mmCIF file of C-alpha atoms in Angstrom:
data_model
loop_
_atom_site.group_PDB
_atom_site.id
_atom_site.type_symbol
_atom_site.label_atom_id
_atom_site.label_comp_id
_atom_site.label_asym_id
_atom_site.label_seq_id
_atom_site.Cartn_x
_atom_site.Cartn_y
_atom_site.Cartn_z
ATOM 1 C CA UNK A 71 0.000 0.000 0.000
ATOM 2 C CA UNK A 72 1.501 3.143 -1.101
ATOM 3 C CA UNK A 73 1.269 6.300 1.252
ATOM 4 C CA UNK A 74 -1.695 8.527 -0.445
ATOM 5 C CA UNK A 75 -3.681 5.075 -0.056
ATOM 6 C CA UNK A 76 -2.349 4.516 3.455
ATOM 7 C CA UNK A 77 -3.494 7.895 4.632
ATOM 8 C CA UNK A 78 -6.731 8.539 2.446
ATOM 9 C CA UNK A 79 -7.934 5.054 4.066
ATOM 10 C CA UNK A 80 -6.736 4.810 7.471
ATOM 11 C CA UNK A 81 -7.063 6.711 10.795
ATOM 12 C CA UNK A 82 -6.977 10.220 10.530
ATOM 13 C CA UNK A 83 -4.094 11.799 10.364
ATOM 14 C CA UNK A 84 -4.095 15.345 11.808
ATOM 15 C CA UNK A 85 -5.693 13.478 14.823
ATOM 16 C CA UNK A 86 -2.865 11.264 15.258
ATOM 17 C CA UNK A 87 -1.084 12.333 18.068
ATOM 18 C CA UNK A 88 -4.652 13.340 19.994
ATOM 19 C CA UNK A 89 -6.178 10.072 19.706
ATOM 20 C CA UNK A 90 -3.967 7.761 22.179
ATOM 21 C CA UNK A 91 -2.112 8.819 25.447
ATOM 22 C CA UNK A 92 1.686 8.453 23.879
ATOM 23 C CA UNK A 93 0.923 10.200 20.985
ATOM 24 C CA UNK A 94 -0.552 12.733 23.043
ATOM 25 C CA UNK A 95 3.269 12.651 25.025
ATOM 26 C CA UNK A 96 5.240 12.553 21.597
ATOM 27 C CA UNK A 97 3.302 15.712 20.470
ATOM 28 C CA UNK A 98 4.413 17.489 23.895
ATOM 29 C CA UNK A 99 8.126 16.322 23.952
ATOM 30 C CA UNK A 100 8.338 16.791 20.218
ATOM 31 C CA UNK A 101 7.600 20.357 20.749
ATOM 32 C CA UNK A 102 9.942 20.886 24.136
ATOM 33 C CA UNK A 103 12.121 19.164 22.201
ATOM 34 C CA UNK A 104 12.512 21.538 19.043
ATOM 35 C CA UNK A 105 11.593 24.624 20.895
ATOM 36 C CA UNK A 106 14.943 24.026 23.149
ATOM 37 C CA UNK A 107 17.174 23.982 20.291
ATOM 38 C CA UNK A 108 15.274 26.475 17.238
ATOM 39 C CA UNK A 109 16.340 29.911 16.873
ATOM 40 C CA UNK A 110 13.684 32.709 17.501
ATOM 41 C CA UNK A 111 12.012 33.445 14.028
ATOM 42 C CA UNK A 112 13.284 30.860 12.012
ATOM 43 C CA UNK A 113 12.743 30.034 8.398
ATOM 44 C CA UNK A 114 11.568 26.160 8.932
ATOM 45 C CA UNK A 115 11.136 23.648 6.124
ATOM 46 C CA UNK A 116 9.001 21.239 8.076
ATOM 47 C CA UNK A 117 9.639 18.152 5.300
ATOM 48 C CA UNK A 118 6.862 15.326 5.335
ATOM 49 C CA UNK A 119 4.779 17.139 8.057
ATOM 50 C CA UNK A 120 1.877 15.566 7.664
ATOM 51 C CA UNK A 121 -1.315 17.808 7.933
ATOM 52 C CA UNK A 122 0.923 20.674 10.042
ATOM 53 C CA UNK A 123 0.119 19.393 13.527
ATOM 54 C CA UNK A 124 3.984 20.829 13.900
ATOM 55 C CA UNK A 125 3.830 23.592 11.316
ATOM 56 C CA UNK A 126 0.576 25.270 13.350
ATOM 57 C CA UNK A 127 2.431 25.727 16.662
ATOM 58 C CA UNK A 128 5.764 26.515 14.931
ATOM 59 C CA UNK A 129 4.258 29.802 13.033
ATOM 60 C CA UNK A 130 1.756 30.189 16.052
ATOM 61 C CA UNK A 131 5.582 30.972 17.978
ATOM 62 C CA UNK A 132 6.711 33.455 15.274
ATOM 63 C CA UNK A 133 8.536 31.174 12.774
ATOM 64 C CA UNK A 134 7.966 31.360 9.324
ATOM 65 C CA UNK A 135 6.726 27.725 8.115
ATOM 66 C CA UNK A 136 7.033 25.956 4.599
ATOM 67 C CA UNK A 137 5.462 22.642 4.798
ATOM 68 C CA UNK A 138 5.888 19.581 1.843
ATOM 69 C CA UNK A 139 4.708 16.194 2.047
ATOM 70 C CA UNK A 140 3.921 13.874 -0.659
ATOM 71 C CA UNK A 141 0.306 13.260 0.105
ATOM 72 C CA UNK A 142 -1.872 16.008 -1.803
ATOM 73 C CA UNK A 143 -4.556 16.187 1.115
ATOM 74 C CA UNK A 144 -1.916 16.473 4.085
ATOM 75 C CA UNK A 145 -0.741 19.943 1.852
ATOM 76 C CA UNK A 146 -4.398 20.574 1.353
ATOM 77 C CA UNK A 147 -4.879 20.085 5.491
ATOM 78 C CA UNK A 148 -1.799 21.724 6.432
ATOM 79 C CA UNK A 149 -2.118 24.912 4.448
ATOM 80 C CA UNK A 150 -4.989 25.648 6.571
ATOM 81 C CA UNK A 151 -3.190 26.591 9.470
ATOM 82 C CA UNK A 152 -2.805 30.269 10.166
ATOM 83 C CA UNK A 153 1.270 31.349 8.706
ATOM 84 C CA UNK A 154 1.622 27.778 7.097
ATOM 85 C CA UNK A 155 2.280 27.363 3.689
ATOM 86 C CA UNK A 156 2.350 24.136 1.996
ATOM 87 C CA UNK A 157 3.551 22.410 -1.287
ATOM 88 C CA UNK A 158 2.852 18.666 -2.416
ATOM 89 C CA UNK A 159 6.869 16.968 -2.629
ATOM 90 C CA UNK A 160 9.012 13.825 -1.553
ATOM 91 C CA UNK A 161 11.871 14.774 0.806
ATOM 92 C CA UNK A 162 14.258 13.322 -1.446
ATOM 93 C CA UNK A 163 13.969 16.076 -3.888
ATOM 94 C CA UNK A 164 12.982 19.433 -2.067
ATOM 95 C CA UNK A 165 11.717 21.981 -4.275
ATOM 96 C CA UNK A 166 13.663 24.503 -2.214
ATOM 97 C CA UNK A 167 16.690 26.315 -2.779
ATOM 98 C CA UNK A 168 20.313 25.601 -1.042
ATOM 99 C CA UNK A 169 21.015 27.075 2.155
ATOM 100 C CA UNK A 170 17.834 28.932 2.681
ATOM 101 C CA UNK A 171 16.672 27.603 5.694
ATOM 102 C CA UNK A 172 17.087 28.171 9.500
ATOM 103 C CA UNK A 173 15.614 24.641 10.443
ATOM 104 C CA UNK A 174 15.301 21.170 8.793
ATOM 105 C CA UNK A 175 12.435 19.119 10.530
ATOM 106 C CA UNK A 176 12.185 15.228 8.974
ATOM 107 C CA UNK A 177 9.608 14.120 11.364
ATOM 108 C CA UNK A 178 8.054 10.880 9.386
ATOM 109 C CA UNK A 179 10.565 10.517 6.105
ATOM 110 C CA UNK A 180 13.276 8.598 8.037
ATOM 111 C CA UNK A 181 10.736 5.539 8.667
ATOM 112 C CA UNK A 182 9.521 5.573 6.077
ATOM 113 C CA UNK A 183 11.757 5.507 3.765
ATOM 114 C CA UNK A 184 12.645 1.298 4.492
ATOM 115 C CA UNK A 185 15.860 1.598 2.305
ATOM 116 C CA UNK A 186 19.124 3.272 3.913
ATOM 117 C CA UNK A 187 20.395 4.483 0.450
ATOM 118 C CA UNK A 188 16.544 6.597 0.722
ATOM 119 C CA UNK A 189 16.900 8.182 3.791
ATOM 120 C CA UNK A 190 20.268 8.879 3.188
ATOM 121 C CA UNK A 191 19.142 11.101 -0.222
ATOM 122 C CA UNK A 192 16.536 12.575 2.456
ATOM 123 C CA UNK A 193 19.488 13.815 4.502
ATOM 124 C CA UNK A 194 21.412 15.236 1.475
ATOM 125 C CA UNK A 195 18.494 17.415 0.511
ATOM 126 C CA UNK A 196 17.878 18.562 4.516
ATOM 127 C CA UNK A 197 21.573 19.127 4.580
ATOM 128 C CA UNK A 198 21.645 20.976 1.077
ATOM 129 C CA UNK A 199 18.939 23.428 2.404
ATOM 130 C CA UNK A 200 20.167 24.496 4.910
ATOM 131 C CA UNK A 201 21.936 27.731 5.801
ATOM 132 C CA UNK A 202 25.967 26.693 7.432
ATOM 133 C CA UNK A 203 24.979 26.153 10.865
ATOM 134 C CA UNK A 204 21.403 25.407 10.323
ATOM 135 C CA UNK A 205 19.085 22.754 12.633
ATOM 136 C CA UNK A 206 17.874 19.189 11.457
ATOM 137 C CA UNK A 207 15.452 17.625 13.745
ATOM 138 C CA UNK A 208 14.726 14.160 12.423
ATOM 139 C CA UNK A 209 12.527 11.868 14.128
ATOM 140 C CA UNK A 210 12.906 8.058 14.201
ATOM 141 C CA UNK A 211 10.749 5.103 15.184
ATOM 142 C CA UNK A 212 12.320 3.014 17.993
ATOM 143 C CA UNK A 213 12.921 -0.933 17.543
ATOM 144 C CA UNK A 214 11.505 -1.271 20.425
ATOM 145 C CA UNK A 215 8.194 0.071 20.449
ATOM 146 C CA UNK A 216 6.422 -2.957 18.813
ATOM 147 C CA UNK A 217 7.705 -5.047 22.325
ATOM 148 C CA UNK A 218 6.488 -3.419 25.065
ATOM 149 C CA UNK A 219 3.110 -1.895 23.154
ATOM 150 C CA UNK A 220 2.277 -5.163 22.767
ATOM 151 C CA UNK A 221 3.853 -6.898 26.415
ATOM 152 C CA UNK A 222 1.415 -3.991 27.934
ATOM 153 C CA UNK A 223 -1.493 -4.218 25.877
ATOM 154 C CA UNK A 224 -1.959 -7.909 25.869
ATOM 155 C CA UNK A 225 -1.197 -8.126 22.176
ATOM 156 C CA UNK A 226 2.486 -10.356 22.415
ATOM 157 C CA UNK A 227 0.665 -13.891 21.248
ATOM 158 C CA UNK A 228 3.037 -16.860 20.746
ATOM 159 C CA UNK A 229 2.039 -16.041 16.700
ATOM 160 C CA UNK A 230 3.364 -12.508 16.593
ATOM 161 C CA UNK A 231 6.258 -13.348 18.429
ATOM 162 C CA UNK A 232 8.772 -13.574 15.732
ATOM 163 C CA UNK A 233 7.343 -10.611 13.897
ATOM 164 C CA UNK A 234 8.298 -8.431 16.992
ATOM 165 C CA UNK A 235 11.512 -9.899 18.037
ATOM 166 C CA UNK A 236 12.305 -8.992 13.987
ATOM 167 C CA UNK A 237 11.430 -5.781 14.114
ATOM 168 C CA UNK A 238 13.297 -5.528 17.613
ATOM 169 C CA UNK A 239 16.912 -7.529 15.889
ATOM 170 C CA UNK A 240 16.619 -5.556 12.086
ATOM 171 C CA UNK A 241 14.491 -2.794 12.509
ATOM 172 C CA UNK A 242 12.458 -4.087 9.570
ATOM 173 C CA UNK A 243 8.553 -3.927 10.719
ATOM 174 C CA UNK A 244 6.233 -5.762 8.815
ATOM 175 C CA UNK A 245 2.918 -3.992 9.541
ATOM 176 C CA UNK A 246 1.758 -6.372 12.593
ATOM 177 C CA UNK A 247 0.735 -3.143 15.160
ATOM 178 C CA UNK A 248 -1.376 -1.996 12.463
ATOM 179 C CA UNK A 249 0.874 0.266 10.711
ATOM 180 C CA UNK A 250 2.423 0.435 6.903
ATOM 181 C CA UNK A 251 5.901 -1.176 6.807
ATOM 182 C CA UNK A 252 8.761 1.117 8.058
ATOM 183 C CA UNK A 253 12.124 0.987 8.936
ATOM 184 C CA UNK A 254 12.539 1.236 12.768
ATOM 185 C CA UNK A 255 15.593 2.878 14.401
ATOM 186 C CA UNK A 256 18.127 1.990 17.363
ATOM 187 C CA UNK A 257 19.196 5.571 19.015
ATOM 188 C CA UNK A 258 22.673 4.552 17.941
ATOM 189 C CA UNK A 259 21.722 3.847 14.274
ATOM 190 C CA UNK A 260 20.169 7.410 13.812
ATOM 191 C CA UNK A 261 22.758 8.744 15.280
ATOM 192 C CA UNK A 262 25.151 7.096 12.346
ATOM 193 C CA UNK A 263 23.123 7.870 9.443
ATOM 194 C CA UNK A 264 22.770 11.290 10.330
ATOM 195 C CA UNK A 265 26.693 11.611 11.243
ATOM 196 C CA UNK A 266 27.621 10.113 8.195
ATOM 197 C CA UNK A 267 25.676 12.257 6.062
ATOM 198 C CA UNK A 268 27.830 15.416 7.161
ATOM 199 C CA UNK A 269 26.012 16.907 10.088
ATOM 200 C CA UNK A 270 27.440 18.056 13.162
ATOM 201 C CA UNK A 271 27.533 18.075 17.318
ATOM 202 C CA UNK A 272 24.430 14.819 16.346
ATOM 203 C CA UNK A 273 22.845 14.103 19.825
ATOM 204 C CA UNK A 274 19.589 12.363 19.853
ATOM 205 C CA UNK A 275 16.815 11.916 22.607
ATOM 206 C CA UNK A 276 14.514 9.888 23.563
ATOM 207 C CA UNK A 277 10.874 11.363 22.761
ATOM 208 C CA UNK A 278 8.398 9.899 24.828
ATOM 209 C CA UNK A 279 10.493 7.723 28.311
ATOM 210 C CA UNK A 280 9.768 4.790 29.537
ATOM 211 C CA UNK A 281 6.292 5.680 30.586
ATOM 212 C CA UNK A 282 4.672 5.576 27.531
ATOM 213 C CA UNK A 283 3.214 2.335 27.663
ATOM 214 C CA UNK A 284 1.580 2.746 31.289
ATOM 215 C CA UNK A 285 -0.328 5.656 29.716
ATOM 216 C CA UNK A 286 -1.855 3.484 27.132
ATOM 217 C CA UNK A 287 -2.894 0.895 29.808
ATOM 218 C CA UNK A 288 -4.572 3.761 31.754
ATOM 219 C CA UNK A 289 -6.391 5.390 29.165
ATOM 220 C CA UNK A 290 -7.110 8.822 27.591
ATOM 221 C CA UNK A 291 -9.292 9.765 30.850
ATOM 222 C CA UNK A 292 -6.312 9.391 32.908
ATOM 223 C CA UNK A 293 -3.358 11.401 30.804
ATOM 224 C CA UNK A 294 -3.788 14.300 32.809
ATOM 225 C CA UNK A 295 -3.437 13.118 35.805
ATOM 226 C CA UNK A 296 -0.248 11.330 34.753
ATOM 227 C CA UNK A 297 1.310 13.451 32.103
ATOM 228 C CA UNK A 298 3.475 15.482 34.174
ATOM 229 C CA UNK A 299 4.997 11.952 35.519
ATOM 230 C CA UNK A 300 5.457 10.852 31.965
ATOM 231 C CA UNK A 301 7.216 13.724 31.309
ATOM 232 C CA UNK A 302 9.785 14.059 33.676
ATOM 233 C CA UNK A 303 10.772 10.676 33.081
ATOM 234 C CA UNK A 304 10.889 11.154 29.619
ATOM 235 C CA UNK A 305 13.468 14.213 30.663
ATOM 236 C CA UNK A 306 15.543 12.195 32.934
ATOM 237 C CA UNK A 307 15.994 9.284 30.361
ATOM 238 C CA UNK A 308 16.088 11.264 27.035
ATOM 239 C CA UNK A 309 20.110 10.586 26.795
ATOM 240 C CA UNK A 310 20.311 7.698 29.288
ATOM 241 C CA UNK A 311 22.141 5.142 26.769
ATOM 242 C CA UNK A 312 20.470 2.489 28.905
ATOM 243 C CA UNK A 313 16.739 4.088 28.600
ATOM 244 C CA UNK A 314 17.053 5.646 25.455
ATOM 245 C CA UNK A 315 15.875 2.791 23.470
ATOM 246 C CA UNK A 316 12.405 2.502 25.294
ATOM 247 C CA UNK A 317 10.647 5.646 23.739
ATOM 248 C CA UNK A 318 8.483 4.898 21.122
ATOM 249 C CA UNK A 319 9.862 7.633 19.005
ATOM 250 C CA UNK A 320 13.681 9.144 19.109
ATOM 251 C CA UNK A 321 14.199 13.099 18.256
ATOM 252 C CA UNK A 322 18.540 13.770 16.130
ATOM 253 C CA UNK A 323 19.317 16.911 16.628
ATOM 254 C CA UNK A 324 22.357 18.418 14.503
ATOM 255 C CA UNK A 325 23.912 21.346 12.706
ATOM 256 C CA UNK A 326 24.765 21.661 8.974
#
């Protein structure tokens, strides 16, 4: 299933990260996250974003937001958003000129791009765009969130055990949580893809913590009562090379 038919038939997307209690958490670190590192008024190429659930807050905060993404009625979504404008394009040929932008964000293209030789092109075009010194903040999927959302859901049968412990050794998922295959990410494997395609000072974090999965056992009545847990574990084990691994989604952060 290509992506247009993935997203025209499944969930939602610009409710995505409202609809379950970790993607409610990614959408909050994601944000602390980018906000910590992007300059004030930035020009921000915001590269597969989706339906601008990013882009909105970004020029809400001052920045001045270009969104593409190669799924006409994301643009069509996203383009909505008060500051936000959007074009229809695949992040391994930007439509934008070299070293024109303040800020870099590849927030879905890394997974799903299942072929390293892809996401490497990805990276060339973030890195050709922008200005010496510029920030890339590109997102990841980690290996290990097919494990434990299934351990805590109920969902690890003895016939889906082999598809997660694959996804967990390779990073190759199949589709088996109900997603379209990707290419899932060890902390230490984005950080080498995004070193060896020429950035600089790479760090990346963990996005959501270890708590992630307890949310989704307690339910979307109960996230505000436990957010602010959530999220100062997610703080205190965003570099921990020991916890790292256990958000569902991991957050590079480098410099052209």
């Amino acid at each position: 299933m290509d992506l247009a038919t993935h997203y025209a038939t499944g969930p939602a997307e610009a409710a995505r990260l409202a609809r379950t209690p970790h993607g409610r958490l990614e959408f909050l670190r994601t944000r602390e996250l980018i906000r910590r590192f992007l300059p004030p008024r930035a020009v921000v190429l915001d590269a597969g974003g989706g339906t601008g659930v990013h882009a909105a807050w970004l020029a809400a905060d001052g920045h001045e937001v270009h969104l593409l993404d190669p799924v006409p009625a994301h643009a069509d979504q996203a383009r909505r958003h008060p500051g936000v404008t959007a074009g229809i394009a695949d992040a391994r040929a930007l439509p934008v000129a070299s070293a024109g932008c303040d800020a870099v964000l590849l927030l879905g293209p890394l997974y799903h791009l299942v072929e390293s030789a892809e996401r490497a092109r990805a990276l060339a075009e973030a890195r050709r765009v922008l200005r010496p010194g510029g920030l890339l903040a590109a997102a990841g999927i980690s290996r290990c969130l097919s494990l434990l959302e299934t351990a805590t859901s109920g969902a690890l049968t003895p016939d889906r055990e082999e598809r997660v412990r694959a996804a967990l050794d390779t990073g190759v998922y199949d589709g088996h949580v109900g997603f379209v295959p990707t290419h899932w990410h060890t902390a230490a494997e984005l950080h080498r893809e995004i070193a060896t395609a020429g950035f600089s000072g790479t760090t990346v974090y963990g996005v959501e913590g270890p708590a992630w999965p307890a949310l989704d056992v307690a339910g979307l009545d109960r996230f505000d009562d436990l957010a602010d847990s959530a999220l100062r574990a997610a703080r205190i084990a965003e570099r921990d090379p020991r916890l790292i691994d256990t958000s569902a989604h991991l957050l590079a952060i480098a410099r052209r």
